[in-house]
PDB file of C-alpha atoms and ligand atoms in Angstrom:
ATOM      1  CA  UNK H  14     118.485 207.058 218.435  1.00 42.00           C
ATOM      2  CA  UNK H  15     116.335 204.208 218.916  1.00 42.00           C
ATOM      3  CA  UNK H  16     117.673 200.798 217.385  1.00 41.00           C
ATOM      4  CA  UNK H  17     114.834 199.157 217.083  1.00 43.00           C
ATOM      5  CA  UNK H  18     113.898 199.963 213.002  1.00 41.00           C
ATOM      6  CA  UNK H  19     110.646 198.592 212.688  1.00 43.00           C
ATOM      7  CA  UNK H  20     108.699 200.927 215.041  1.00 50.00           C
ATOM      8  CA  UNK H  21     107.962 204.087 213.468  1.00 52.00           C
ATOM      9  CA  UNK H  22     109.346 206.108 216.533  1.00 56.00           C
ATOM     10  CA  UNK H  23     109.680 205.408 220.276  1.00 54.00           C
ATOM     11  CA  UNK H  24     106.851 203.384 222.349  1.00 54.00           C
ATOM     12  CA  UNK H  25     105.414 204.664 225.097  1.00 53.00           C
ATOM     13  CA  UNK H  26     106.203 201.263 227.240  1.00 48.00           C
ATOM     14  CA  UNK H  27     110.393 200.827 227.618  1.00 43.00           C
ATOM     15  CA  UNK H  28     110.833 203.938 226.062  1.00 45.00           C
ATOM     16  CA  UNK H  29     114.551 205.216 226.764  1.00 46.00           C
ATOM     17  CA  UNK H  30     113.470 208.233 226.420  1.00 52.00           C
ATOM     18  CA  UNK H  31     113.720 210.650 229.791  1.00 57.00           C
ATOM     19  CA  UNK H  32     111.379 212.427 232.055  1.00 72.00           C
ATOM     20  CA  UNK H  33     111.493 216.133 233.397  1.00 92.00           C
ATOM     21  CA  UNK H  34     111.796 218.850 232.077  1.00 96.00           C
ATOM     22  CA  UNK H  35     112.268 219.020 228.296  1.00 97.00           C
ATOM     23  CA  UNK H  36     112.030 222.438 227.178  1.00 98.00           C
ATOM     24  CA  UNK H  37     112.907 225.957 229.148  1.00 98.00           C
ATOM     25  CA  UNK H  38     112.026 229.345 228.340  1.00 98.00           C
ATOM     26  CA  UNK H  39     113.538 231.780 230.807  1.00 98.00           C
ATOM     27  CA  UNK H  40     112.400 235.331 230.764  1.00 98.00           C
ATOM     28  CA  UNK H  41     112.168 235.454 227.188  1.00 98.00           C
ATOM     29  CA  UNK H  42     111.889 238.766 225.203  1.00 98.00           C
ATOM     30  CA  UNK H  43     110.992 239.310 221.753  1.00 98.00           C
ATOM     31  CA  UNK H  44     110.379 242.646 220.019  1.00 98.00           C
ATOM     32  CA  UNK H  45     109.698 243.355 216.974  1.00 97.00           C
ATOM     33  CA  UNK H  46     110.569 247.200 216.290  1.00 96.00           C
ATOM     34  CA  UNK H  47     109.513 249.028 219.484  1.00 95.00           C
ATOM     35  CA  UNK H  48     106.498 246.173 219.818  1.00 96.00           C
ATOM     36  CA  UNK H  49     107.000 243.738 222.360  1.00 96.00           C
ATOM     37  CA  UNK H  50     105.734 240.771 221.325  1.00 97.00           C
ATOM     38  CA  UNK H  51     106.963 238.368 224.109  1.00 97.00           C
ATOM     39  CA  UNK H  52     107.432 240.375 227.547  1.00 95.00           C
ATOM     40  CA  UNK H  53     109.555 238.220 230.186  1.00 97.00           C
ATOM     41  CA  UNK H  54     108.186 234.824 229.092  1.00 97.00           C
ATOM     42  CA  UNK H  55     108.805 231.665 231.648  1.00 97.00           C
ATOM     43  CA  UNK H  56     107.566 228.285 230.837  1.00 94.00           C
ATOM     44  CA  UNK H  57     108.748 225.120 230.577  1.00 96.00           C
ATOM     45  CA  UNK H  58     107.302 221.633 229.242  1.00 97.00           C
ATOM     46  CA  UNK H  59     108.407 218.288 230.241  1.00 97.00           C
ATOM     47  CA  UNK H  60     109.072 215.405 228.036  1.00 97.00           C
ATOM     48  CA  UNK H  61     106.401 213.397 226.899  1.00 97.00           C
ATOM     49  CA  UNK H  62     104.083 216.151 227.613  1.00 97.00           C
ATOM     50  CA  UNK H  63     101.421 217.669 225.317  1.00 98.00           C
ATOM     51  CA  UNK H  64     100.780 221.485 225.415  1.00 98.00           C
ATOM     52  CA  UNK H  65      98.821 223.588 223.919  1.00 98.00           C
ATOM     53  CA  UNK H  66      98.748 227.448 223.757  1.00 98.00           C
ATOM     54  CA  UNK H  67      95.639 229.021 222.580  1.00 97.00           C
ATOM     55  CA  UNK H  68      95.085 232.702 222.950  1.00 96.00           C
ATOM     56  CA  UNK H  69      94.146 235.556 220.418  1.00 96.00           C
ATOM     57  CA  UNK H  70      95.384 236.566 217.560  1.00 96.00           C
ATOM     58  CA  UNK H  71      98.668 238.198 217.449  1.00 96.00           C
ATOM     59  CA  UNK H  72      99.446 236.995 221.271  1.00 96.00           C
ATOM     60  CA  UNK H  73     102.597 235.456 220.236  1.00 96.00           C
ATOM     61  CA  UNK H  74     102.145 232.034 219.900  1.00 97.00           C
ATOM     62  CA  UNK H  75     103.332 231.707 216.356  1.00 97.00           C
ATOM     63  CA  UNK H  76     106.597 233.514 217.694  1.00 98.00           C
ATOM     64  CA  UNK H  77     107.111 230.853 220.613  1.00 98.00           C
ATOM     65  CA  UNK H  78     107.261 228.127 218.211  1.00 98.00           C
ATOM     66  CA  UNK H  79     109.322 230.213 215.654  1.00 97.00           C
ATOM     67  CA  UNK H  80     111.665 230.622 218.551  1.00 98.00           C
ATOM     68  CA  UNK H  81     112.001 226.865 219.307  1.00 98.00           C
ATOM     69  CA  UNK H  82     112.394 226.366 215.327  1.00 96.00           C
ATOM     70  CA  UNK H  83     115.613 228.990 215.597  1.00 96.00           C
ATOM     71  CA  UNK H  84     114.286 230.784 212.729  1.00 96.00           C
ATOM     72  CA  UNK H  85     113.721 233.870 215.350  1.00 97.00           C
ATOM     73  CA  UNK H  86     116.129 234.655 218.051  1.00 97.00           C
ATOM     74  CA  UNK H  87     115.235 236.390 221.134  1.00 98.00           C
ATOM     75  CA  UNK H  88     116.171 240.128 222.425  1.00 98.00           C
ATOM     76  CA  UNK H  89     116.719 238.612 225.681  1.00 98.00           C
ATOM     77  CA  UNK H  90     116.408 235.336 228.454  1.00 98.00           C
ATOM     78  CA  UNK H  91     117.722 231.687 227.224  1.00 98.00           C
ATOM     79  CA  UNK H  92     115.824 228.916 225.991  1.00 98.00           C
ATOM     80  CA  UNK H  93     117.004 225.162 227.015  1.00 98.00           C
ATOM     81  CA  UNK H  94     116.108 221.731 225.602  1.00 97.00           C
ATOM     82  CA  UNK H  95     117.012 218.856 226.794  1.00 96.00           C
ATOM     83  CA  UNK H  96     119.676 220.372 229.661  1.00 95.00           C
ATOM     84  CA  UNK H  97     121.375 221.767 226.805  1.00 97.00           C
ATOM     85  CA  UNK H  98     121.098 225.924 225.473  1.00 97.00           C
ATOM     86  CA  UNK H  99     119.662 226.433 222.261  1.00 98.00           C
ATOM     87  CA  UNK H 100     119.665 230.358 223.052  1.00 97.00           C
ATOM     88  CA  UNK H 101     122.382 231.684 223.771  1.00 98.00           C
ATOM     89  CA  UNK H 102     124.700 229.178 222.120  1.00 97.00           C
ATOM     90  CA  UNK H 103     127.244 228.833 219.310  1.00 97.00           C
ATOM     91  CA  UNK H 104     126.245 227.855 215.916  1.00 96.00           C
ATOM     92  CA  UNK H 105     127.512 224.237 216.749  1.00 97.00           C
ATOM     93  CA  UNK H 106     125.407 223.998 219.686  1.00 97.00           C
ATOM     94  CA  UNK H 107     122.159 225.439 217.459  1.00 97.00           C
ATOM     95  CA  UNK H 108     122.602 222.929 214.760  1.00 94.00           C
ATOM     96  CA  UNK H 109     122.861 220.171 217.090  1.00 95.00           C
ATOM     97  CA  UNK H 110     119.619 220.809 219.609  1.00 96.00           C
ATOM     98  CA  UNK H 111     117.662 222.388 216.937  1.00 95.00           C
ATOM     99  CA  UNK H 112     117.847 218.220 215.276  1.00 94.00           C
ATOM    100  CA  UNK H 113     115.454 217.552 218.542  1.00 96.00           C
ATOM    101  CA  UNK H 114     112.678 219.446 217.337  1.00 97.00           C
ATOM    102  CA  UNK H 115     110.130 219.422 214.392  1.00 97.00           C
ATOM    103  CA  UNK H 116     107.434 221.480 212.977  1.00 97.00           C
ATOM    104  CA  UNK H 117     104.613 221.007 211.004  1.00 97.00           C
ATOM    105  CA  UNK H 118     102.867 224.604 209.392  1.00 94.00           C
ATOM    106  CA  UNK H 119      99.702 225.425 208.834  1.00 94.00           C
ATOM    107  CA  UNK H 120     100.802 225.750 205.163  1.00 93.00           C
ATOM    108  CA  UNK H 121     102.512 222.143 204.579  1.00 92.00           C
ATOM    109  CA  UNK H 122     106.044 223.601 202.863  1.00 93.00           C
ATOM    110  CA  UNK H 123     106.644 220.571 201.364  1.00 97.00           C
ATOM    111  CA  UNK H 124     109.193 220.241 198.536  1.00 97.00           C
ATOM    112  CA  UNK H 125     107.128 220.399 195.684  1.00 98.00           C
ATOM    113  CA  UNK H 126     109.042 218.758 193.145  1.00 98.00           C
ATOM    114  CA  UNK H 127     109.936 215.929 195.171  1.00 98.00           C
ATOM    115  CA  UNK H 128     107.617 212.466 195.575  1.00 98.00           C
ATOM    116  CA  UNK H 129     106.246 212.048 198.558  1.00 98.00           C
ATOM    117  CA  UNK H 130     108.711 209.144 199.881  1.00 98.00           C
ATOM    118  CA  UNK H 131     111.568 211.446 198.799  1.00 98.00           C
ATOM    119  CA  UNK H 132     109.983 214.510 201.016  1.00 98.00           C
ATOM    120  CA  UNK H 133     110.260 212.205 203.983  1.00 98.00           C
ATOM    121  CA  UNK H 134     113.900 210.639 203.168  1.00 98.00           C
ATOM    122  CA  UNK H 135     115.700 213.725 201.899  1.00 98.00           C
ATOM    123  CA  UNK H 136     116.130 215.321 205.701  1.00 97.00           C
ATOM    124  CA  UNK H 137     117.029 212.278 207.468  1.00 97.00           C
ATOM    125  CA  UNK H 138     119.884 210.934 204.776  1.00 98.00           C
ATOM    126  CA  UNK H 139     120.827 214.719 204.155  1.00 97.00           C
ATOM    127  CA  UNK H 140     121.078 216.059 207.240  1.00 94.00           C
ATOM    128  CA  UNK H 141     121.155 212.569 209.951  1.00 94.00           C
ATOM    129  CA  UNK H 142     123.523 210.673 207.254  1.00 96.00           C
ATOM    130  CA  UNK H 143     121.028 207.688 207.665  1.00 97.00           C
ATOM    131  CA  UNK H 144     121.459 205.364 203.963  1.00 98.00           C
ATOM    132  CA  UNK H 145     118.956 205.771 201.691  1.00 98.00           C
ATOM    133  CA  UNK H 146     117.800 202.135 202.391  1.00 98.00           C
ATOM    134  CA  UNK H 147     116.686 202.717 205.751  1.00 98.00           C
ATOM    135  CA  UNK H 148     115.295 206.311 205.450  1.00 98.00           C
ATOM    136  CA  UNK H 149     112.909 204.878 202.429  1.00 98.00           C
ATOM    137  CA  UNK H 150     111.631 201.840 205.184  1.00 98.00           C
ATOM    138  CA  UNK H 151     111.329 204.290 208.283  1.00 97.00           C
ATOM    139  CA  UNK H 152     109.519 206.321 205.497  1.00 98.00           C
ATOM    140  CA  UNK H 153     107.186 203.799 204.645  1.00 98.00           C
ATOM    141  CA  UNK H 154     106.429 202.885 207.962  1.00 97.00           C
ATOM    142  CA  UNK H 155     105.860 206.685 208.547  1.00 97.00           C
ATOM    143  CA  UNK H 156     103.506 206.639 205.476  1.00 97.00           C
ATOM    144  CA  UNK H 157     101.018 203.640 207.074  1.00 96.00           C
ATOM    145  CA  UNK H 158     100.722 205.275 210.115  1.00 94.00           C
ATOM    146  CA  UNK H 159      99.403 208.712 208.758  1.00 96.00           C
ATOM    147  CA  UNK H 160      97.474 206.005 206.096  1.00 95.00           C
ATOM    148  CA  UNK H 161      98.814 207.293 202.943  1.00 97.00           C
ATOM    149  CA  UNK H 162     100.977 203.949 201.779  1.00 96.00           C
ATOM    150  CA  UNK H 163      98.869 204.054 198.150  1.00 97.00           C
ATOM    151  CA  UNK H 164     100.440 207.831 197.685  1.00 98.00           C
ATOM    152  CA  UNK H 165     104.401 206.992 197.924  1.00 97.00           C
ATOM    153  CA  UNK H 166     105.495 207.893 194.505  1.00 98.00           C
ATOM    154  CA  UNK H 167     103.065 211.043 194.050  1.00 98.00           C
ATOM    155  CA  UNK H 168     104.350 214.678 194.264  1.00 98.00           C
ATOM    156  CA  UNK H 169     102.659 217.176 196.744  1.00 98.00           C
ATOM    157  CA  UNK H 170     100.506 218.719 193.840  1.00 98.00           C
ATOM    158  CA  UNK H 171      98.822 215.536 193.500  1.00 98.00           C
ATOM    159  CA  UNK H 172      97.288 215.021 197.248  1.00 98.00           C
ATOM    160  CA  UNK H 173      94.738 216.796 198.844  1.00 97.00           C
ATOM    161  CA  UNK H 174      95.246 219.184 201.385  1.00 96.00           C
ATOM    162  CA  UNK H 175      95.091 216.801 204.149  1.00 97.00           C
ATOM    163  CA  UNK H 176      96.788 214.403 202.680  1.00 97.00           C
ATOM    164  CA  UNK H 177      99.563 216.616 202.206  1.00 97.00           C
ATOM    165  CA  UNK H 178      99.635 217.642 205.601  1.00 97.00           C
ATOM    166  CA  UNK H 179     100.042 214.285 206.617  1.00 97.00           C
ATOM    167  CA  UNK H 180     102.929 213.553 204.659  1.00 98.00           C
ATOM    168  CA  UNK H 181     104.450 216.955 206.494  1.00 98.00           C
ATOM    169  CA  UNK H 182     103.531 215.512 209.732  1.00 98.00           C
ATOM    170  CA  UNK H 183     105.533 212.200 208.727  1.00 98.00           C
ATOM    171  CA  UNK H 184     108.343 214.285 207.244  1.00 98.00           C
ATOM    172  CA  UNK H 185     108.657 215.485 210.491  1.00 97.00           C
ATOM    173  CA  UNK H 186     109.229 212.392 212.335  1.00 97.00           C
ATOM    174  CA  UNK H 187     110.807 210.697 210.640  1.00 98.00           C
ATOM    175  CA  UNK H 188     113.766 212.808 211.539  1.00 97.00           C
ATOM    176  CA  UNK H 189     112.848 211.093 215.497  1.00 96.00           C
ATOM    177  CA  UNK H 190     112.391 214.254 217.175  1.00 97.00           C
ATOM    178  CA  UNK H 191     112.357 214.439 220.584  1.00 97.00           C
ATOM    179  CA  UNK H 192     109.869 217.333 220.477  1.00 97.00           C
ATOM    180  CA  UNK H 193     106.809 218.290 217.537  1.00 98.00           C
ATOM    181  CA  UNK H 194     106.118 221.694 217.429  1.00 98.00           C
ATOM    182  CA  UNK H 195     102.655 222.068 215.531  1.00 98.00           C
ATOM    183  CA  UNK H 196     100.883 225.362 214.252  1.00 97.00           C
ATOM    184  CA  UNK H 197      97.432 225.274 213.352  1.00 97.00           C
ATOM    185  CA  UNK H 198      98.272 222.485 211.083  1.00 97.00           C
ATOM    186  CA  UNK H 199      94.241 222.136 210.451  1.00 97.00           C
ATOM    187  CA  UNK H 200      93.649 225.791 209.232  1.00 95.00           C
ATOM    188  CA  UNK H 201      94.441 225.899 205.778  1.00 94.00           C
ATOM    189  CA  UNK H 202      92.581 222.751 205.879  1.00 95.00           C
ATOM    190  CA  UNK H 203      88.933 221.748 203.858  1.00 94.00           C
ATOM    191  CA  UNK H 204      86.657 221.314 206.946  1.00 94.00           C
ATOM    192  CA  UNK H 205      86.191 217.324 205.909  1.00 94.00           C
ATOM    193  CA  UNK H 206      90.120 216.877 205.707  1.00 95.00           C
ATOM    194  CA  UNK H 207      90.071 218.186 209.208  1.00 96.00           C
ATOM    195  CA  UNK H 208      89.158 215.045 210.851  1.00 96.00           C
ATOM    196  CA  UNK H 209      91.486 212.901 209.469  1.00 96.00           C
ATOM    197  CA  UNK H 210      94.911 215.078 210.164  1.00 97.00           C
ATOM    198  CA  UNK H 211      93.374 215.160 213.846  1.00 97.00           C
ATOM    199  CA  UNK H 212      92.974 211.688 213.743  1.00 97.00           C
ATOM    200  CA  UNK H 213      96.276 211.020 212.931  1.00 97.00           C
ATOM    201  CA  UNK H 214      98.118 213.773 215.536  1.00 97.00           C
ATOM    202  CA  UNK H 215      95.417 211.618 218.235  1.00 97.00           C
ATOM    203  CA  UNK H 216      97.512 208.491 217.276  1.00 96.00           C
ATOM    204  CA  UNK H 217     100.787 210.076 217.655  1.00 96.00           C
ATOM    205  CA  UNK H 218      99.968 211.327 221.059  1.00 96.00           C
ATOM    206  CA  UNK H 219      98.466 208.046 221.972  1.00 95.00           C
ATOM    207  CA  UNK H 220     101.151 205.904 220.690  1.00 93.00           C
ATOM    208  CA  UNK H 221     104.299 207.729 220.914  1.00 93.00           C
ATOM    209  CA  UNK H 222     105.935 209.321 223.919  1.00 92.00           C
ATOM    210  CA  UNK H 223     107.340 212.659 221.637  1.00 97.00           C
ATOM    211  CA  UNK H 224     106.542 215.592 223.357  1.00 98.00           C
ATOM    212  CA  UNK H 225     103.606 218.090 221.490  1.00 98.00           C
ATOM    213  CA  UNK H 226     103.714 221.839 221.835  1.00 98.00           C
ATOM    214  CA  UNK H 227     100.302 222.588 220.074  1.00 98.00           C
ATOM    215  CA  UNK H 228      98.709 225.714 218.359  1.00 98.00           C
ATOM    216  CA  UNK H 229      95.549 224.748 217.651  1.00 96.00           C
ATOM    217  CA  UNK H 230      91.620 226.691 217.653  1.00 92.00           C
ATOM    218  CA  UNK H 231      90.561 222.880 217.825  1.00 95.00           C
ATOM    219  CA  UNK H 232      89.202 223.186 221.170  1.00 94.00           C
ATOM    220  CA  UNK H 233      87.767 219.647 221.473  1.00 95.00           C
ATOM    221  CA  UNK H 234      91.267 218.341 220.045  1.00 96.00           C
ATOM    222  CA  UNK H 235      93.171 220.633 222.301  1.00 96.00           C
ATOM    223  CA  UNK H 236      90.698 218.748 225.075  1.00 96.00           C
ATOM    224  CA  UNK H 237      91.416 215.591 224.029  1.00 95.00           C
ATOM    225  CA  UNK H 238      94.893 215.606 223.855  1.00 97.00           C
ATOM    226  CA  UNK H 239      96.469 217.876 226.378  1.00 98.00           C
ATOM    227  CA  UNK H 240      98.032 217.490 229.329  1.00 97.00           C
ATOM    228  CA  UNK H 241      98.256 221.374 229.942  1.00 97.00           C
ATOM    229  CA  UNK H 242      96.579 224.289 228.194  1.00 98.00           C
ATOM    230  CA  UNK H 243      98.704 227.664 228.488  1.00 98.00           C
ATOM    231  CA  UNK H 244      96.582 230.908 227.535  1.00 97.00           C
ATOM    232  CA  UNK H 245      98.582 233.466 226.077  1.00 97.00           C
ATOM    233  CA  UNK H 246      97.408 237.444 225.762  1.00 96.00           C
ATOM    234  CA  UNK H 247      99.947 240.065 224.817  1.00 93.00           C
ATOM    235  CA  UNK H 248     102.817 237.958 224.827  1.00 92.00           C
ATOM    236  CA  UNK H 249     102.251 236.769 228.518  1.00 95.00           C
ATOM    237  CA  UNK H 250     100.306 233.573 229.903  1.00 97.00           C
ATOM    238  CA  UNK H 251      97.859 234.696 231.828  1.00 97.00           C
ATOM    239  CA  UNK H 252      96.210 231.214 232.921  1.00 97.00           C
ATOM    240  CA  UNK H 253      97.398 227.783 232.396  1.00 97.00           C
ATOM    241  CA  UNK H 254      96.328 224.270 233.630  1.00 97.00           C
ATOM    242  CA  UNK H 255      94.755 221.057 232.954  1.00 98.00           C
ATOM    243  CA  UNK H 256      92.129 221.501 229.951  1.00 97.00           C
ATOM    244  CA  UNK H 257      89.232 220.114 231.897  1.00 96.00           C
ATOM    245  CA  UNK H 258      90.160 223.312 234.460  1.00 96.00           C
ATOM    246  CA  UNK H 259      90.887 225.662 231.663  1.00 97.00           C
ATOM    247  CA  UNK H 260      87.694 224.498 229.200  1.00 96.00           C
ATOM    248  CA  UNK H 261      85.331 224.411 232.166  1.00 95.00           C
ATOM    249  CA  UNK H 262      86.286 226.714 234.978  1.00 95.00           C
ATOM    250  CA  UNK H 263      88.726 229.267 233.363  1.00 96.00           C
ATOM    251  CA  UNK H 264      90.091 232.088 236.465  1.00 96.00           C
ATOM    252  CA  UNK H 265      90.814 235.223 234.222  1.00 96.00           C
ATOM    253  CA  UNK H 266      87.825 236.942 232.265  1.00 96.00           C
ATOM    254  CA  UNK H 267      90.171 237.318 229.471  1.00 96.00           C
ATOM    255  CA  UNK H 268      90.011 233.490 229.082  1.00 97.00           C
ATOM    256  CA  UNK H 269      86.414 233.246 229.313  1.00 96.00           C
ATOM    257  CA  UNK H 270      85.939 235.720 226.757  1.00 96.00           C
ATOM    258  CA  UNK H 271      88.445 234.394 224.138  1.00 96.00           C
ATOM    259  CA  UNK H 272      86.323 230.680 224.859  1.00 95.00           C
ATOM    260  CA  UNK H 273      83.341 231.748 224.628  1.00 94.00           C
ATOM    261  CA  UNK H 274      84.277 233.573 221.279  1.00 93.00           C
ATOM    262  CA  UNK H 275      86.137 229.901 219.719  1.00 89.00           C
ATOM    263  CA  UNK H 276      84.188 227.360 221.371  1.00 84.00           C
TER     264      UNK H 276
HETATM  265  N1  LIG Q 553     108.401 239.079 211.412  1.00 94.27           N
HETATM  266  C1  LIG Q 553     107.621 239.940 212.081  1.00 94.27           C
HETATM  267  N2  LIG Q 553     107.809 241.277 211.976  1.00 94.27           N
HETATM  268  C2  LIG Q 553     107.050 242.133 212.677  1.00 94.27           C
HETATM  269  N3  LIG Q 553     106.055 241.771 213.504  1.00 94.27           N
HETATM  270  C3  LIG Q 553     105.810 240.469 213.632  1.00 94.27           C
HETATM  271  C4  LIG Q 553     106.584 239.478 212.933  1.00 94.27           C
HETATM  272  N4  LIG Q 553     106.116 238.255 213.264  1.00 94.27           N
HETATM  273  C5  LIG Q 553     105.107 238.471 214.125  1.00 94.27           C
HETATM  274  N5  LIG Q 553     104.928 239.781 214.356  1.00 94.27           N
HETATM  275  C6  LIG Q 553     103.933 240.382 215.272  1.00 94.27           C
HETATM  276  O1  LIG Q 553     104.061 239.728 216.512  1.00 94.27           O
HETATM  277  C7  LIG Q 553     102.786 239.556 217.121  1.00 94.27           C
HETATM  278  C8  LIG Q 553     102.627 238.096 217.499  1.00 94.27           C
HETATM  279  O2  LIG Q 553     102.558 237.316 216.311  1.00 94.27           O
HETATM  280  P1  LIG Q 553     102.309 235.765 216.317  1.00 94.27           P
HETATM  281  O3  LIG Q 553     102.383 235.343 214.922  1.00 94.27           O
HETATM  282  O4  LIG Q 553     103.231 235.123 217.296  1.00 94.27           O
HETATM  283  O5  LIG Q 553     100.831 235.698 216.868  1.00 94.27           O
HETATM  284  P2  LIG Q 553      99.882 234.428 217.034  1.00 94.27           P
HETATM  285  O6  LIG Q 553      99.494 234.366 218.471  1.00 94.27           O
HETATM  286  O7  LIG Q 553     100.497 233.243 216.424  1.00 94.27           O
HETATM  287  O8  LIG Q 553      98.594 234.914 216.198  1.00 94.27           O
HETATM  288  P3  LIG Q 553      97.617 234.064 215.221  1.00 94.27           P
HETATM  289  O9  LIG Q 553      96.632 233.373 216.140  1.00 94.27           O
HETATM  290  O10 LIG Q 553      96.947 235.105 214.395  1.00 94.27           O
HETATM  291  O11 LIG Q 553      98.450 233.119 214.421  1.00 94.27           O
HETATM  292  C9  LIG Q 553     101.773 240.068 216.140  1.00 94.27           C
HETATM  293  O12 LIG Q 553     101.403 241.367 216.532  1.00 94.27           O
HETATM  294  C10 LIG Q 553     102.516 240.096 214.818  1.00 94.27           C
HETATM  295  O13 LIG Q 553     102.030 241.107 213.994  1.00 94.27           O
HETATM  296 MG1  LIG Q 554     100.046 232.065 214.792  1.00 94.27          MG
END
């Protein structure tokens, strides 16, 4: 962890943090009932990297990230972060590698009876053991970067939509994850909150050297952002590469028809 309290998380420049390859999928199955929703999946992502998978509905992309989150396990292959299993492992091993990842939903699941400084402390005293001192600065800090420092002591109920999805996005770091899993976090979203939650996820990938794997139907975001676009149909990625090659001059029909149809 970094030592340095007053940045919010880890700077691009100096950054200990490593390159190479961050995250491993290896011939990953997943079925549910006799569907096969992920068929042999291979991919990896290295650190520092943003990704994005786009592809239709139902092509498994949710399920990817669920993965990564351990709240799905996989009928078969093994999934690595950071040199170290996360499936198959022991329990012990889980609890620890799973700590290097967060997720922000397209519904925000915050804790709805807690203020909004206590949403982004309770993880990292519960959980990390930090003191309640620093988790409420790191919080704070958190809070001015997604620009919601006059909203500290209000509960979930009392934001707007975007607003709340910032504070998820800050609830997420603020428990320094190496990697930020995010799914459609703009969906649920009014379309003039959408801006602003972009906005902020921008600054994070500007500023910060986490690593992004991105869900998003925000095709100029997606362009913005990524270093690497992966399209996904049937549980297989069927084209992947830089977005200005994936945007512009997509290979597969399948790709061209799903862009034309979002873009
Ligand atoms: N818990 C579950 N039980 C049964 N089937 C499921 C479950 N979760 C997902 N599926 C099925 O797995 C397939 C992939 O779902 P997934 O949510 O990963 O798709 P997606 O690419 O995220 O789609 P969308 O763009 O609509 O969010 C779908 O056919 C879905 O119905
Ligand atoms: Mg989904």
């Amino acid at each position: 962890m970094s030592t340095d309290t007053h940045a919010p998380f880890d700077k691009k420049p100096g950054s200990p943090r490593g390159t190479g390859e961050l995250i491993r999928l290896e011939q990953v199955t997943k079925r549910f009932g006799n569907h096969t929703v992920l068929d042999h999946l291979d991919f990896s992502v290295d650190a520092g990297k943003h990704v994005t998978l786009i592809g239709p509905s139902g092509s498994g992309k949710t399920t990817i990230l669920r993965l990564l989150m351990t709240l799905l396990k996989p009928d078969e292959g093994t999934i690595t972060v950071d040199g170290e299993q996360l499936f198959p492992a022991p329990e012990k091993q889980v609890r620890e590698v799973r700590k290097k990842i967060g997720m922000v939903f397209q519904q925000f699941n915050l804790f709805p009876n807690m203020t909004v400084l206590r949403n982004i402390t309770e993880a990292p005293v519960t959980v990390l053991g930090m003191s309640r001192d620093a988790a409420e600065e790191r919080a704070r800090e958190l809070l001015e970067m997604v620009g919601l420092t006059d909203h500290v002591d209000k509960h979930p109920a009392q934001l707007s939509g975007g607003q709340q999805q910032r504070v998820a996005i800050a609830r997420a770091l603020a428990m320094r994850p190496q990697v930020l899993l995010l799914d459609e976090v703009t969906s649920a979203l009014d379309p003039e909150l959408v801006a602003g939650v972009l906005d902020v996820l921008r600054d994070i990938a500007r500023s910060t050297d986490i690593t992004m794997l991105c869900v998003t139907h925000e095709m100029n975001f997606a362009r913005d952002i990524s270093d690497q676009v992966l399209m996904f149909d049937q549980g297989r990625i069927i084209e992947a590469g830089a977005p200005e090659k994936i945007f512009s001059e997509p290979e597969h029909d399948r790709t061209r028809e799903f862009l034309s149809a979002v873009l």
